[in-house]
Tab-separated table of C-alpha atoms in Angstrom:
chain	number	residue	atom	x	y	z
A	1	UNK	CA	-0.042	33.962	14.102
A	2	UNK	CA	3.752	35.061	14.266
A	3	UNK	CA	6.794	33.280	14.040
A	4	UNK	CA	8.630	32.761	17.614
A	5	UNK	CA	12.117	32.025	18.049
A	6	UNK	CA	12.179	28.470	19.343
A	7	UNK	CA	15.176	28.702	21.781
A	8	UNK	CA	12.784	31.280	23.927
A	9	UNK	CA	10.018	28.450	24.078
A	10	UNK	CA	9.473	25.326	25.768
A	11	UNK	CA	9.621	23.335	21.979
A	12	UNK	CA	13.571	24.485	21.553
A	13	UNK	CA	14.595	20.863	21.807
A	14	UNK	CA	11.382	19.825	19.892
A	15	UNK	CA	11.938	22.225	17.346
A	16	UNK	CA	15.776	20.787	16.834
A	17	UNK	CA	14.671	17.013	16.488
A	18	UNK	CA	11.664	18.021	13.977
A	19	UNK	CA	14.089	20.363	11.492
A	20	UNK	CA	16.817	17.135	11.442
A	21	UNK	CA	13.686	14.167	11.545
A	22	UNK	CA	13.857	12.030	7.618
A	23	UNK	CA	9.653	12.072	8.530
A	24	UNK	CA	8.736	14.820	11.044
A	25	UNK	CA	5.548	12.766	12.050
A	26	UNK	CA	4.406	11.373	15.217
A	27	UNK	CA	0.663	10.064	16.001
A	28	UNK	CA	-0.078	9.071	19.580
A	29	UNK	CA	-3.133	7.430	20.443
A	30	UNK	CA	-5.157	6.229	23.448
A	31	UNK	CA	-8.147	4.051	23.830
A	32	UNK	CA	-10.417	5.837	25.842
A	33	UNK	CA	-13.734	5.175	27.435
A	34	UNK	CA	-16.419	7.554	25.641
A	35	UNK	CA	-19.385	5.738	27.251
A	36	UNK	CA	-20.418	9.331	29.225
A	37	UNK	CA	-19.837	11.059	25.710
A	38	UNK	CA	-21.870	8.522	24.031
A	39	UNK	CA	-24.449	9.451	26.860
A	40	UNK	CA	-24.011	13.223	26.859
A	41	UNK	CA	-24.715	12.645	22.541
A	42	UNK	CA	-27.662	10.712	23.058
A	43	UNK	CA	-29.595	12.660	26.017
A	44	UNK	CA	-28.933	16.038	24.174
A	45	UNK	CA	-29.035	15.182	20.294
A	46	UNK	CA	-25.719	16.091	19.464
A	47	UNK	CA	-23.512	14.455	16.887
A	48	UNK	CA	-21.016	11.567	19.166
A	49	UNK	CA	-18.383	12.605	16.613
A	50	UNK	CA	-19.083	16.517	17.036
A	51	UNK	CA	-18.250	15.985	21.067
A	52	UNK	CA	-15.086	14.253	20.723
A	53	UNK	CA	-14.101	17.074	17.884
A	54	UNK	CA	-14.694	19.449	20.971
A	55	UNK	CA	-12.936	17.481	23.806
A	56	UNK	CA	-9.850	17.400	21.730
A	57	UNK	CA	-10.145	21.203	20.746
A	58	UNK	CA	-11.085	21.813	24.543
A	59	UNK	CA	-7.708	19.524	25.887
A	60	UNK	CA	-5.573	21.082	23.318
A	61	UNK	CA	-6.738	24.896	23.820
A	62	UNK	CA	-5.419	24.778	27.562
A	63	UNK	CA	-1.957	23.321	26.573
A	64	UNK	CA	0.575	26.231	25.484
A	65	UNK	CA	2.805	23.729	23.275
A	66	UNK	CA	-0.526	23.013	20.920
A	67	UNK	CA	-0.554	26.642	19.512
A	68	UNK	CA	3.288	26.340	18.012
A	69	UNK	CA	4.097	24.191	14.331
A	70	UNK	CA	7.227	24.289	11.986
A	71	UNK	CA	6.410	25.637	9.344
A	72	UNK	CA	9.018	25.246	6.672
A	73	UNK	CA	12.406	26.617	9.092
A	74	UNK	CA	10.272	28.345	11.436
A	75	UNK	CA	8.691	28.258	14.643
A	76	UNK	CA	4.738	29.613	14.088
A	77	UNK	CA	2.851	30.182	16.955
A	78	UNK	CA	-0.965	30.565	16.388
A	79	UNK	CA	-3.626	32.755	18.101
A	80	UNK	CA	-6.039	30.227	17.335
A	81	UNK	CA	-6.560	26.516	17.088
A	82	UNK	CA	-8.819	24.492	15.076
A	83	UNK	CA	-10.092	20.663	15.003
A	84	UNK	CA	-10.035	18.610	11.836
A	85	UNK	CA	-12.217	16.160	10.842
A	86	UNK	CA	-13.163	13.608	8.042
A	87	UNK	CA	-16.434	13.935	6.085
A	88	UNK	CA	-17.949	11.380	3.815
A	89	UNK	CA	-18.957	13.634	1.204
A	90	UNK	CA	-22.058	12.809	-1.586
A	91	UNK	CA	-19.539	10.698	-4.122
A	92	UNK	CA	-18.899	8.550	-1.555
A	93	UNK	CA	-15.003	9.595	-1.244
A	94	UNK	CA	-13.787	11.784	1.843
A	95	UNK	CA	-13.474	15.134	1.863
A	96	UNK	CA	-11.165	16.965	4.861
A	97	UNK	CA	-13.221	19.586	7.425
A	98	UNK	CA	-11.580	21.977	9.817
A	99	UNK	CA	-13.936	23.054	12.600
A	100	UNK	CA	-12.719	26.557	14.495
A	101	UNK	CA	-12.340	25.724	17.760
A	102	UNK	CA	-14.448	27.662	20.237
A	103	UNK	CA	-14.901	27.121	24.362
A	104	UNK	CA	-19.024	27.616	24.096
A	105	UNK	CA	-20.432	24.311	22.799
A	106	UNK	CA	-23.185	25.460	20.832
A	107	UNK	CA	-21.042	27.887	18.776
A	108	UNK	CA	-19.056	24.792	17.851
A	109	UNK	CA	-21.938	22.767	17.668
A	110	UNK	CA	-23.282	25.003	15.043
A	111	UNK	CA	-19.867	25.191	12.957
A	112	UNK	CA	-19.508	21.802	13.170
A	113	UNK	CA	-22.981	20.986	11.313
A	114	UNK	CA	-22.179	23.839	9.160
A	115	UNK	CA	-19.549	23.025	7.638
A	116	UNK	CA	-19.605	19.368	7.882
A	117	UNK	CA	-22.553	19.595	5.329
A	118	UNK	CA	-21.245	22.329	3.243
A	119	UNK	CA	-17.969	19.684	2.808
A	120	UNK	CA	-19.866	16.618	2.521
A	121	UNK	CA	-22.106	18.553	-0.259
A	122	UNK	CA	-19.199	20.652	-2.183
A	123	UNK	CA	-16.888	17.701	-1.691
A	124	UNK	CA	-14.126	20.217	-1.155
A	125	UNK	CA	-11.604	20.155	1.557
A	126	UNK	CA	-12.426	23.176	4.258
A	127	UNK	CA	-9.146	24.241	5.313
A	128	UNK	CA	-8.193	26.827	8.309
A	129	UNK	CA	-4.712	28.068	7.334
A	130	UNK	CA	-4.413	31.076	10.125
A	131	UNK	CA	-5.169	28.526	12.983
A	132	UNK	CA	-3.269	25.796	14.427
A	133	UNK	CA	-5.293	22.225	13.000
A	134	UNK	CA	-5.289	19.678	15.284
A	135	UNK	CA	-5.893	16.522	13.338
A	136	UNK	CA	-8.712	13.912	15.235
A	137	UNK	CA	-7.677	10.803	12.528
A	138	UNK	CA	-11.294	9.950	12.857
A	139	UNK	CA	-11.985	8.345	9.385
A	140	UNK	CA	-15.672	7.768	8.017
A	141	UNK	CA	-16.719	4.255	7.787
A	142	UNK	CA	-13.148	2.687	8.662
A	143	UNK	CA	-12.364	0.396	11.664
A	144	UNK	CA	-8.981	1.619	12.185
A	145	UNK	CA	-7.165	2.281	15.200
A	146	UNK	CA	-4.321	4.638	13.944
A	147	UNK	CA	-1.888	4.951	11.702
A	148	UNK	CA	2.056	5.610	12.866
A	149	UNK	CA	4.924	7.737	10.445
A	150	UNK	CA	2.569	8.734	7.360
């Protein structure tokens, strides 16, 4: 990761509106049909929640603007991105897991079920701090649809 000078990037005017935002927060959502991932989860015995963990990482990974965050004044861009997820861990509370993205599905299948159990076990947060985290909002045993300005 290195910081960038946000007036030589396509987030200058992002960048601007972020630094002066009272809450620099925005979730978007979309309802999507998942019936061919519910499919592809069934016919190969992979986790549902694993394969939309990777279709966001995958979207994300080909989109330029994903790899750059403020961090404090400062424009970061990252080599690498990640793909957060929640984990009901063994006291029954929820525990935070980031999964390194990678482009081959079993190498993030495996990581996934890694560390997915090793957070649900510990019950300690997994966090990726040299990779950008993009956050899924998928929380364990909630009927939610989103939350907006957290």
């Amino acid at each position: 990761m290195k910081e960038v000078n946000p007036e030589e990037t396509t987030r200058a005017y992002a960048f601007e509106m972020w630094m002066n935002a009272p809450m620099p927060m925005v979730t978007l959502f979309k309802t999507l049909d998942v019936t061919n991932l519910v499919r592809t989860s069934r016919k190969n015995g992979l986790k549902f929640n694993m394969l939309k963990c990777w279709c966001i990482g995958k979207a994300a990974s080909g989109v330029k603007e994903f790899y750059m965050l403020p961090v404090g004044d400062k424009l970061i861009r990252y080599d690498s991105i990640a793909v957060n997820t929640i984990v009901a861990n063994r006291e029954g509370e929820v525990s935070s897991c980031d999964i390194p993205f990678s482009n081959d599905l079993g190498q993030f299948n495996e990581d996934y079920l890694r560390l997915t159990q090793q957070v649900a076990e510990n019950c300690r947060n997994h966090d990726i701090t040299d990779s950008m985290v993009i956050g899924t909002s998928a929380l364990v045993q909630y009927e939610i649809d989103g939350a907006v300005g957290m």
